[in-house]
Structure formats: C-alpha cells, structure tokens
Coordinates of C-alpha atoms and ligand atoms in Angstrom, one line a residue:
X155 CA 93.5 138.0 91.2
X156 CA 97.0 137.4 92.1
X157 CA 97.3 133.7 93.6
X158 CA 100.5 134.0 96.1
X159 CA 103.8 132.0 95.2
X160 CA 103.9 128.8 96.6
X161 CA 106.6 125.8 96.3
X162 CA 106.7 123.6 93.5
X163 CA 107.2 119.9 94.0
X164 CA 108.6 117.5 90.9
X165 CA 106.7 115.1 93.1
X166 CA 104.6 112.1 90.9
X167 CA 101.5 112.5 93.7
X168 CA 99.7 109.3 95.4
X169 CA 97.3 107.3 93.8
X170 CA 95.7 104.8 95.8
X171 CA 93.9 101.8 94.9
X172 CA 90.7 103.2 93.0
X173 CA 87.6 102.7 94.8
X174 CA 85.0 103.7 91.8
X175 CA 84.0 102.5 87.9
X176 CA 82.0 105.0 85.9
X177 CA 78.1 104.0 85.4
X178 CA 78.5 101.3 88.0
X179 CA 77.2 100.9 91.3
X180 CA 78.4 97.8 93.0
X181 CA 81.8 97.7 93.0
X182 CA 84.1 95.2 94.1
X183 CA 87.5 96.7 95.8
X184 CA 90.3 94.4 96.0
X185 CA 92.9 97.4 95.2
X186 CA 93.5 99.2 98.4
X187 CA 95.1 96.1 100.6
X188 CA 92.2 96.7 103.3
X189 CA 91.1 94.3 106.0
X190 CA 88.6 91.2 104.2
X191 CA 86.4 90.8 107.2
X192 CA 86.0 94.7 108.6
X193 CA 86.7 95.4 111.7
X194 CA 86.6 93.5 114.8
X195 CA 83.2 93.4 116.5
X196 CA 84.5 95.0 119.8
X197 CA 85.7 98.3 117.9
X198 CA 82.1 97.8 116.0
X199 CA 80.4 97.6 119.7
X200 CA 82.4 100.3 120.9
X201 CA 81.5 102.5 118.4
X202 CA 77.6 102.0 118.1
X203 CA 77.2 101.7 122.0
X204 CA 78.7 105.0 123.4
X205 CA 77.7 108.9 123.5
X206 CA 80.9 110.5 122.5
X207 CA 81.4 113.9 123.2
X208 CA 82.8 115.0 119.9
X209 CA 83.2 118.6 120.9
X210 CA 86.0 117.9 122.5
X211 CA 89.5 117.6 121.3
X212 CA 90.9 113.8 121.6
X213 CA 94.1 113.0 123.7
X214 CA 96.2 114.5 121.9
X215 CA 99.0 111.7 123.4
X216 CA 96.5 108.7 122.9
X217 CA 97.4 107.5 126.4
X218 CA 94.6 104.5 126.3
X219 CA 95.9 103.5 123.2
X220 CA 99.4 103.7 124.0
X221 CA 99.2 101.7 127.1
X222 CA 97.0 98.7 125.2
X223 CA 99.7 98.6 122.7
X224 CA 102.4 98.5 124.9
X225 CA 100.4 95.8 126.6
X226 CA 99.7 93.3 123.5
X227 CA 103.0 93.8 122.1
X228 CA 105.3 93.6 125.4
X229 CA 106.4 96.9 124.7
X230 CA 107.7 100.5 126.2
X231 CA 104.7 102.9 126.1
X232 CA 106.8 105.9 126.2
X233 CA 108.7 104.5 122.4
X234 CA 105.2 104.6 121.2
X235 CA 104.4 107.6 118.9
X236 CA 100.4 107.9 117.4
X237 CA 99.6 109.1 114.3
X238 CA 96.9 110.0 112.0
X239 CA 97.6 106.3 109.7
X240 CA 101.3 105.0 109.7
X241 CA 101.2 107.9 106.7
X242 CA 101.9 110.2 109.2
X243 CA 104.6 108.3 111.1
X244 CA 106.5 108.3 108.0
X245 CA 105.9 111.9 106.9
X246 CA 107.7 112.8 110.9
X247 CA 110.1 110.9 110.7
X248 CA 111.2 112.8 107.3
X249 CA 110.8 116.0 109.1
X250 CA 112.6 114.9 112.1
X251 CA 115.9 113.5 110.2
X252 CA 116.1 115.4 107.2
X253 CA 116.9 118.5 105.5
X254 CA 118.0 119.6 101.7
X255 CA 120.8 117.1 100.8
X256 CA 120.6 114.4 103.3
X257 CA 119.9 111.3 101.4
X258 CA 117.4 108.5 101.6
X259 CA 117.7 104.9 100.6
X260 CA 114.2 103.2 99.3
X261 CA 113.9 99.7 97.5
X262 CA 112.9 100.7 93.7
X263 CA 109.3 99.2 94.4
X264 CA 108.7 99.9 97.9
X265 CA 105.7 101.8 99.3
X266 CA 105.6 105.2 97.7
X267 CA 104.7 107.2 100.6
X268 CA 108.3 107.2 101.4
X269 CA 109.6 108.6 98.6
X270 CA 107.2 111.7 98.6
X271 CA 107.5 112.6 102.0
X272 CA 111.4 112.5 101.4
X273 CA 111.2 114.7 98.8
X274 CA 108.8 117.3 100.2
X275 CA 111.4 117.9 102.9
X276 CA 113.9 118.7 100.1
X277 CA 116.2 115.0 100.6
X278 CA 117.4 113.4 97.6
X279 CA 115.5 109.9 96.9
X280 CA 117.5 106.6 95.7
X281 CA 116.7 104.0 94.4
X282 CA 118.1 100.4 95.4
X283 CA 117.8 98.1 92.6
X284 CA 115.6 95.0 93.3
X285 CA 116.6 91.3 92.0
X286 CA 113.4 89.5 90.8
X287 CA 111.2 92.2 92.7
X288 CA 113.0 91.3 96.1
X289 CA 114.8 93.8 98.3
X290 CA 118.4 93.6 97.9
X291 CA 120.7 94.2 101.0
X292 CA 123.6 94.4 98.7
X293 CA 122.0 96.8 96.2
X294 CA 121.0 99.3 99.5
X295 CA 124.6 98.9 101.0
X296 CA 126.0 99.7 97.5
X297 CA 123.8 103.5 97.5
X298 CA 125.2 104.6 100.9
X299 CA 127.4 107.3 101.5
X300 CA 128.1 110.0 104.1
X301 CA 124.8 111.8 103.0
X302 CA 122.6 108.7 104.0
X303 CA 120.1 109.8 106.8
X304 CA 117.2 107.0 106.4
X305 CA 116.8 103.5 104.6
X306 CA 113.3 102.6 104.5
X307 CA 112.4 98.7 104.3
X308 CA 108.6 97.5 104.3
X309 CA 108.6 93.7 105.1
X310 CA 106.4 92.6 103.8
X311 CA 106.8 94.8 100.6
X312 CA 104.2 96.8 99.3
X313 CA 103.6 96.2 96.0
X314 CA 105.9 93.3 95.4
X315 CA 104.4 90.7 98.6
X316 CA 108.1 89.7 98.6
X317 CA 109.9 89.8 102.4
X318 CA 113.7 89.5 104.1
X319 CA 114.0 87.2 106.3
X320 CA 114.8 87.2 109.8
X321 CA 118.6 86.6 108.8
X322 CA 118.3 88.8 106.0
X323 CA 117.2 92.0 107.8
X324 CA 119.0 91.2 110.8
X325 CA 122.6 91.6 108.7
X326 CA 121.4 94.4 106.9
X327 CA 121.3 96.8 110.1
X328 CA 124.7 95.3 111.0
X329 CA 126.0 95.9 107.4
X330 CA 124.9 99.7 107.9
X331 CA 126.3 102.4 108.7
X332 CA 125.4 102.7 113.0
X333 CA 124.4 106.2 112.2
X334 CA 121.4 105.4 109.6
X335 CA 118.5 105.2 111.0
X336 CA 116.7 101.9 109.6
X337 CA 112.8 102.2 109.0
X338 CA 111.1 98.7 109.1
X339 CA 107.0 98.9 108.0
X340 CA 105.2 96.0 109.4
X341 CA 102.6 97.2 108.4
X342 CA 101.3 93.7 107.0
X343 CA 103.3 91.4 109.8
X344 CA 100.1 89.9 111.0
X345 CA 99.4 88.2 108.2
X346 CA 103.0 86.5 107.7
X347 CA 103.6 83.7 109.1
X348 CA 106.7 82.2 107.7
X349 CA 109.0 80.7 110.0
X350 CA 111.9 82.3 108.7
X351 CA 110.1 85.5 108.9
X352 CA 109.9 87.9 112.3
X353 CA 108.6 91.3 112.5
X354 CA 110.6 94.9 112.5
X355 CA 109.0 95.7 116.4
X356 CA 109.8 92.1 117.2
X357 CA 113.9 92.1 116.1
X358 CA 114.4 95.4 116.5
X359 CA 112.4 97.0 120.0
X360 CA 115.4 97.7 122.0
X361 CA 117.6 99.3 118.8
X362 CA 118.3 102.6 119.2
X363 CA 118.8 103.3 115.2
X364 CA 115.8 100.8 114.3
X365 CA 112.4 102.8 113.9
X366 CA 109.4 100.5 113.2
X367 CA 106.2 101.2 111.7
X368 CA 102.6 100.0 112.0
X369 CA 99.3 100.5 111.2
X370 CA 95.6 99.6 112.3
X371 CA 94.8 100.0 108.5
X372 CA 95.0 96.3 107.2
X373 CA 94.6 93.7 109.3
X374 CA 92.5 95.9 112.5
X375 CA 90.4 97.3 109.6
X376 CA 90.1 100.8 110.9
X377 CA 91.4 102.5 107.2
X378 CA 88.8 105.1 107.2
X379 CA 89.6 105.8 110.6
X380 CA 93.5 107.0 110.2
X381 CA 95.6 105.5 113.3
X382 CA 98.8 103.7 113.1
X383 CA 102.0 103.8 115.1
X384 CA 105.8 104.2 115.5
X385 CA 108.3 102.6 117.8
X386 CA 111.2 103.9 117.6
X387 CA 114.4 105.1 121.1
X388 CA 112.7 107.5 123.4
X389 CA 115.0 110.1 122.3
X390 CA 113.2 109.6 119.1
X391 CA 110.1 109.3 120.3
X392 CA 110.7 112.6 122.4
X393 CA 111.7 114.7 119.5
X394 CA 108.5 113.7 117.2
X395 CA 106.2 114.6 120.0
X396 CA 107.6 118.2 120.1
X397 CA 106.2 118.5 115.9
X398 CA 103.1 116.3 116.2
X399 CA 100.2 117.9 114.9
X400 CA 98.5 118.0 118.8
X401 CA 95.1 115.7 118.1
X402 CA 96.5 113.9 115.2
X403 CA 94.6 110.8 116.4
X404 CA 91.1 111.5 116.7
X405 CA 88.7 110.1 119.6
X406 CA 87.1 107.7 117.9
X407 CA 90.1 106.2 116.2
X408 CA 91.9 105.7 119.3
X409 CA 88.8 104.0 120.6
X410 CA 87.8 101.6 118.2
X411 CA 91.9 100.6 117.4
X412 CA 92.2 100.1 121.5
X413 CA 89.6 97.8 121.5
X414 CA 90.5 95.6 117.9
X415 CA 93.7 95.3 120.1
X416 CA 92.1 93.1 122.8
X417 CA 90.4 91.2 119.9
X418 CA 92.3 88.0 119.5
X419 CA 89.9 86.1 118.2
X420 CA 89.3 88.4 115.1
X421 CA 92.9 88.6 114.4
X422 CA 93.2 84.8 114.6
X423 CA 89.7 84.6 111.9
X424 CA 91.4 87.1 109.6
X425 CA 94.8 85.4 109.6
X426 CA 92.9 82.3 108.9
X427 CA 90.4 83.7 105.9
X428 CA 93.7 85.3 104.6
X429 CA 96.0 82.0 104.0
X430 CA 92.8 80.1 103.0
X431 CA 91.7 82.9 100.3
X432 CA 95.4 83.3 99.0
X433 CA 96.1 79.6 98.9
X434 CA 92.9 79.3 96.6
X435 CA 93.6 82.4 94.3
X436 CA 97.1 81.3 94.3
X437 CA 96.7 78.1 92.8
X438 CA 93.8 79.2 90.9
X439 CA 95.3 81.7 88.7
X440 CA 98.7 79.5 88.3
X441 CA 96.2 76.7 86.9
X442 CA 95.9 79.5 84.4
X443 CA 99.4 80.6 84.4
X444 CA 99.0 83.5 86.3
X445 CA 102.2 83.1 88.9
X446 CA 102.2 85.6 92.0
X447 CA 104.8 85.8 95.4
X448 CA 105.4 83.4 97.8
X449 CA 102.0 84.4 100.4
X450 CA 103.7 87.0 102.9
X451 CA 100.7 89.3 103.5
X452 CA 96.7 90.3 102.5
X453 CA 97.7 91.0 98.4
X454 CA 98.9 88.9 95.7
X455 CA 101.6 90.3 92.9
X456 CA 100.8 88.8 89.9
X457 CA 102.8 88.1 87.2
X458 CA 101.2 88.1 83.2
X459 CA 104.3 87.3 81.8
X460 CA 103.1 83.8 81.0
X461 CA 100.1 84.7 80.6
X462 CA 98.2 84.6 77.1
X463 CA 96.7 87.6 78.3
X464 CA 98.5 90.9 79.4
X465 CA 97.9 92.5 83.0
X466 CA 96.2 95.7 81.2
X467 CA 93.9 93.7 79.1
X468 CA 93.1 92.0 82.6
X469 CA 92.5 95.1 84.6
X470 CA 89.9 96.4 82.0
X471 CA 87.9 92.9 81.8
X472 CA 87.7 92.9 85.3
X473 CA 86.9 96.7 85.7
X474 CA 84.0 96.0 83.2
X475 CA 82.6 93.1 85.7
X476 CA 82.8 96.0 88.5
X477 CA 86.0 93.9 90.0
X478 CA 88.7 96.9 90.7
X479 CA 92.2 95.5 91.1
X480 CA 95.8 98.1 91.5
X481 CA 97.6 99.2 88.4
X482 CA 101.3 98.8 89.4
X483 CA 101.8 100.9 86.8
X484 CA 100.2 104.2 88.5
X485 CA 103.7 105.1 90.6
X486 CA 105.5 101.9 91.1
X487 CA 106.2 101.7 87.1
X488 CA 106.1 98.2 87.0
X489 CA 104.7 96.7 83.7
X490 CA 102.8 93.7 83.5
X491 CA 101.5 92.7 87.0
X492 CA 98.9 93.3 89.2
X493 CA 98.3 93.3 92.8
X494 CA 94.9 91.8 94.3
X495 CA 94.0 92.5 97.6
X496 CA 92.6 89.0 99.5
X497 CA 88.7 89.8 99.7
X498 CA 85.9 89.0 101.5
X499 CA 84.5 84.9 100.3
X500 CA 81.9 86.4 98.4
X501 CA 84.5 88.4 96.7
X502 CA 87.4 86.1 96.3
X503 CA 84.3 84.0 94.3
X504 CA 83.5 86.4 92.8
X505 CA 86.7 87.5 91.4
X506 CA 87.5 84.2 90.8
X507 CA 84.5 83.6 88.4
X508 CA 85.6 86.3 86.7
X509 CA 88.5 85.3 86.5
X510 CA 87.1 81.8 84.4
X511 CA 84.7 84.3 82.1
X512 CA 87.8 86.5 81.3
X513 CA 90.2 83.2 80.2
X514 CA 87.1 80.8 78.4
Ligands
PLP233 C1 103.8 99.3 103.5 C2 102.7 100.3 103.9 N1 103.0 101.1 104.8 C3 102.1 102.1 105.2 C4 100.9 102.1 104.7 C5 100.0 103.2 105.1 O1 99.1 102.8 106.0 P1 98.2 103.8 106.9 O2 96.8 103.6 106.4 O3 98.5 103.4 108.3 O4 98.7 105.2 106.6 C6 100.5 101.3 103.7 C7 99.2 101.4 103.0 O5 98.9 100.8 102.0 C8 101.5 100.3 103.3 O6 101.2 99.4 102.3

C-alpha cells in the first residue's frame, strides 16, 4: 500500500516531563511543573455539581471566560484570545506572523514549544546566547536583522527559573526593532514575587507590538484540561480569531478555569506552599551542595557541578525510589542539571528523604 507523501520536519519533537517508571506503580511526578495543590475547590465544585450537556459544541469565543479574565486582571476582553493550553497561543501566533524566511529570536534554553512551532511554519529559529543560564538582552539585540518577525521571552524561564527584571524587559522592547513583535510567557508569574520583578500582561497591556502569554496549566491546576490565553492589540487579537480552530476551548475547561479565577484564596495557599517548599528544598540540597536559581516560579534548576554526584546518576536513584524529576538533557541540551517541580508536602518529604538515602 502506497502511504501518500507528506512533509518532513528536521524538528527534535516534544518531550515532556515523564509521567511513568517501568514495574512501578506509585509514582511521584515532580517533572511536568504542574500545580502542587490541584486545582481550586470551586473549579472541583463546579465540575462534580452540574449536568453538562456535552453534546454540544462549547463557545467557541469562551465569552464567560473572557469576561472573568478581563475582570481579575483589569483587562480588555476583546485583546483576550482562548486557546486549547497557552501551546496553542503560541503555535497562532507562528501562523499569524510568519512564513518561510522570516526569522525568530528564542533564548538558547527557553521553552521549546517555541522553537517547533517556528519551524513547522517554515521560519528560521535562532538562538540567543545565555550568560550563566540568564536571558541576555544584548545577545537577542545582537541576532536581529530585517528578517526578525518574533522574539519570544518566558519570564520566568522555563527550564532555567532565571527572570528579567522589570528594567530589564522593559529596555529590551525599547532596544527592539518597533516592528518585532515581542512574546512575553507568564506563564509562571503567579508564583514570582520579587520586587524587581512585574509580569508581561502587567508592563506591557496597552503595547501594541507586546503579545503576552498565559496559562491555567500551573498555578490554576487545570493541565489536563488544555486552556490558556493570549493578550495581545485587538488587531491581533482580530486576525487570530479568523484561524482559531472554532471550539478550541472545550466546555468544561472554560468552566472550571472561570471559576479557579474567582478563587483567591487558593492562589494565595499555592503561592504560599510554593515559597515555603522551595525555600526548604533550596537550602536542603545546598547543605549538600546541590545549588539551584534564585526562587522565581513552581521548579528548581539544579546545578551538579559541585556535586560529588552527577545530575544523571541522580535522575536514575531517584527514578529507582519511583521519584520522576526532568532531564534537561531531552531538548534543552543542557548537561548536568535538573529541574524539580515544587510538590505536594508529602512529596517535597518525600523527595527530600530521598534525597538523604541517595547522598549517605
Ligand atoms: C514557559 C511555558 N509556556 C507555556 C507552557 C505551556 O503551557 P500550556 O499547558 O498552557 O500549554 C509551559 C508548560 O510547561 C511553559 O513552561
């Protein structure tokens, strides 16, 4: 049988976080930066309590959802775009702005999703140098030229934990070109609270060349459920509706993410679980000379480099005691570290014991 010709990517694909060890059965996931304490009970509530009437298609413009984030964040409903996890944001955005040629600026360890989507619309992908696993404003300015369409920034990175500050991102859109279209993913800004640190949607709502990025999968809980969001000028915003898949957002995701919305008080317990949890690992493993990032968001980077053991020999002893941490090897390339999502108590313990059997 003849299989039809199709296109070939030289695309390295996804991996997430792995989620499963051979022969075991209780695992313990701290690979996949997902939320410590669930989801909030009101989106729980919400979604035990009604009869849905899954026959029908969702809103395919997630109006409800729209207007509760326009309400919590003080912003313009109609710069709101919904989609099926930020994921999605990001892979419209890449068919909106670019075709074969165009260019696209990423940080060398920056969240791989923007990479892939670049490169399945046919836009050539580089890489900014980073200087001890930071962004570097300089090293992006330095890989601009007329083809540049997009520079993508998470802040907080993903893998690296490390951030820009307010100052830093703020002269970085006025050192670019006005034409560029700067993407800033907050998709862990909850969790920071730095001082010197504000959020993409908070700088940047009423910039016309800023598009921000964020996502109900970390800190709202609702992974599995596939909603996040992008803010971006309502010319912007206009144009991505006209290629949105039409009920990208199903029903019960826009549901349960406009109700963790009016949850304050869960927000306020996961910030605080996070910075406790963090503070303790933190200083944990650097009693054992394990160093990791300043705390920006739910993960820790950590460093082996001083170390008597390496971050592979680490992985495996914890993978043996069912504890699952993320390879930055597997598409980041970065040798020697790990990054460990902040868990749930029983699994910070957990991990931490481990942590004791793995060094005595
Ligand atoms: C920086 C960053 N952006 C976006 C995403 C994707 O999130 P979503 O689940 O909303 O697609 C992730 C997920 O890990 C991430 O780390």
């Amino acid at each position: 049988m003849i299989t039809p010709k199709f296109k070939k990517f030289n695309i390295e694909a996804y991996k997430p976080g792995k989620s499963k060890i051979k022969k075991l059965k209780k695992i313990i996931k701290l690979s996949a930066n997902e939320s410590a304490l669930g989801m909030s009970p009101k989106a729980t509530k919400i979604l035990s309590n009604k009869k849905f009437n899954l026959e029908r298609y969702p809103d395919g413009k997630s109006q409800n959802l729209r207007a509760e984030i326009s309400k919590k964040f003080d912003c313009n409903r109609d710069k709101i775009i919904c989609g099926a996890g930020s994921d999605e944001v990001i892979q419209m955005i890449c068919q909106l702005f670019l075709k074969p040629k165009d260019e696209v600026v990423v940080p060398q360890y920056s969240f791989l999703m923007y990479r892939i989507y670049a490169n399945i619309v046919g836009a050539k992908v580089v890489f900014a140098k980073e200087v001890n696993f930071k962004i570097s404003s300089n090293e992006i300015l330095k890989k601009i030229n007329k083809n540049t369409k997009i520079v993508f920034i998470a802040n907080p990175n993903n893998p690296t934990g490390t951030y820009l500050t307010k100052n830093e991102i703020l002269d970085l859109r006025k050192k670019l070109n006005k034409n560029i279209l700067l993407v800033v993913d907050d998709a862990y800004a909850e969790y920071m609270k730095n001082k010197d640190y504000k959020s993409g949607l908070d700088l940047f709502k009423n910039k016309d060349n800023v598009f921000v990025l964020r996502t109900f999968s970390k800190i709202f809980g609702l992974a599995s459920l596939r909603v996040g969001w992008g803010y971006g000028s309502k010319k912007i915003i206009t144009a991505l509706n006209v290629i949105k898949p039409p009920f990208n957002v199903g029903h019960l995701g826009q549901l349960a993410a406009t109700e963790s919305l009016k949850d304050k008080k869960f927000i306020e317990r996961s910030i605080k679980h996070n910075l406790y949890y963090a503070k303790k690992i933190k200083s944990y493993l650097e009693q054992h000379n394990i160093f990791s990032n300043a705390i920006s968001a739910n993960f820790l980077f950590l460093d082996f480099e001083k170390c008597k053991y390496t971050a592979k020999y680490f992985y495996e002893r914890l993978k043996k005691k069912g504890i699952i941490v993320r390879s930055t090897e597997d598409g980041y390339h970065i040798k020697n570290k790990l990054r460990l999502t902040i868990g749930s108590k029983s699994e910070n313990l957990a991990f931490m014991n481990a942590v004791k059997k793995i060094l005595s």
